[in-house]
Amino acid sequence: MGLQGPLCTQYLWERLGAGNGSAARQGGGCANGSGSAKQEEELETLVAHWNLYLNLAGFLVGLFSVTLLGPWSDSAGRRPALVLASLGMALQAAIFLAVMSLRLPVAWLLLGRILSGLSGDYNLILAASFAYAADVSDRRGRTFRVAILEACLGLAGMGASLLGGQWRHAQGYAAPFWLALSASLAAALYAAVCLRESVAPRRPARLLTLRHYASVLHLYAPGARGWEWRKLLLYSLAFFLVVSVHFGASDLLVLYELSTPLCWGSQLIGYGSAAHYLAYLSSLLGLRLLQTCLEDGWVAEAGLLSNVLGLGTIALASTTPLMFTGYGLLFLSMTVTPVIRSKLSRLVDEKEQGALFAAVACVEGLCSLVATGVFNSLYPASLSFMKGFPFLFGAVILLVPAAIIGWIEIQDSKPDYSHFADMPGPLQEAEQ
């Protein structure tokens, strides 16, 4: 995924720029001479819209498949879900590779996203992996286990970004996508052959049944859980807002860097993506250190502060040093999602982890849907008055989850005397 995202945006920039006569230079950067500012703005709008179409195609389909396959893994096991999702990712990489190698119409990229979405896409890999981590960890150490998984994403993304920019500059687009195809197939083989199953005992389970969707909906039914149910809803809302901002900002970063005033080439874009992914590793270290003196909720608050400062700086970045300063301020930004995932996991039964993380993946799919719609529409609309406005908008939105998490932490830290309020007082006893 780390290889495919930035390279796909750069490919659309070059391919669509060549198709409509815009002066998009190979390797990125800003056009000179005949490339007018108006042409560049039109190209930015076109690429942003194609990014929107691709994300919509994959995640609209994945929204339904993940909520089917995630609860199914509670009975059938995590391994089948991981194998299926990895094979879908491999098929997507193969179609992308065919489009780039054979110069097929870019609309064929939509087919790859749809087929990957049918098999659960990247969200099912996340859902099954996080459910696996919950299966094999206790409640006390779960937050750090989940953070390790998030850090693995960052490590892979950082390596892919450094490799992808240099590799694409040297050999074009095809070679990195061959690696993406091979990595997906290797993941499927590993899950099928080497990975130990965490669901025991496994039970036969029908795949095509509405019962799987019902198990996801049951998690959010009020029932008799009271405060726990309210926390589930509030944490889900906070997660939705945080991930929406993360997806929306990430979608725009490459396009933001390609165009005026930064005018980055493919190598600088690779370094920028690596700096962005480095936040996963720095957040893991920061989480471990902060957990020694703070509750998980306050660690998440520190991560949200890091997010707000970083996005605010990127919104104002007009030079390369300032852009990298913004990336540096994001050093704790990825502490938020592992804390929320862990807290959500503790609110449900151990046998509902697959359904829970399928619901979380469903929320992530909705995040992508909303983020691509809002941010990829907001970016072209704001070019005339402030190019970095979508990042500033995201920073303001993050104040809402900060308020939610802080309020829950304050409520949970209060001594629970509510049971005394239900007891009759001396006067009430005398009246009775």
Coordinates of C-alpha atoms in Angstrom, one line a residue, residues 67-76 203-213:
T67 CA -18.7 -6.5 7.7
L68 CA -19.5 -9.9 6.2
L69 CA -16.0 -11.4 6.4
G70 CA -14.9 -9.9 9.8
P71 CA -17.6 -11.6 11.9
W72 CA -17.2 -14.7 9.8
S73 CA -13.6 -14.8 11.0
D74 CA -14.8 -15.1 14.7
S75 CA -15.9 -18.7 13.8
A76 CA -13.9 -19.7 10.7
R203 CA -16.3 -23.7 14.2
P204 CA -17.9 -24.3 10.7
A205 CA -19.6 -21.1 9.7
R206 CA -21.7 -20.1 6.7
L207 CA -20.2 -17.1 4.8
L208 CA -23.2 -15.8 3.0
T209 CA -25.6 -15.1 5.9
L210 CA -27.2 -11.9 7.3
R211 CA -26.2 -13.2 10.8
H212 CA -22.7 -11.7 10.3
Y213 CA -24.2 -8.2 9.6

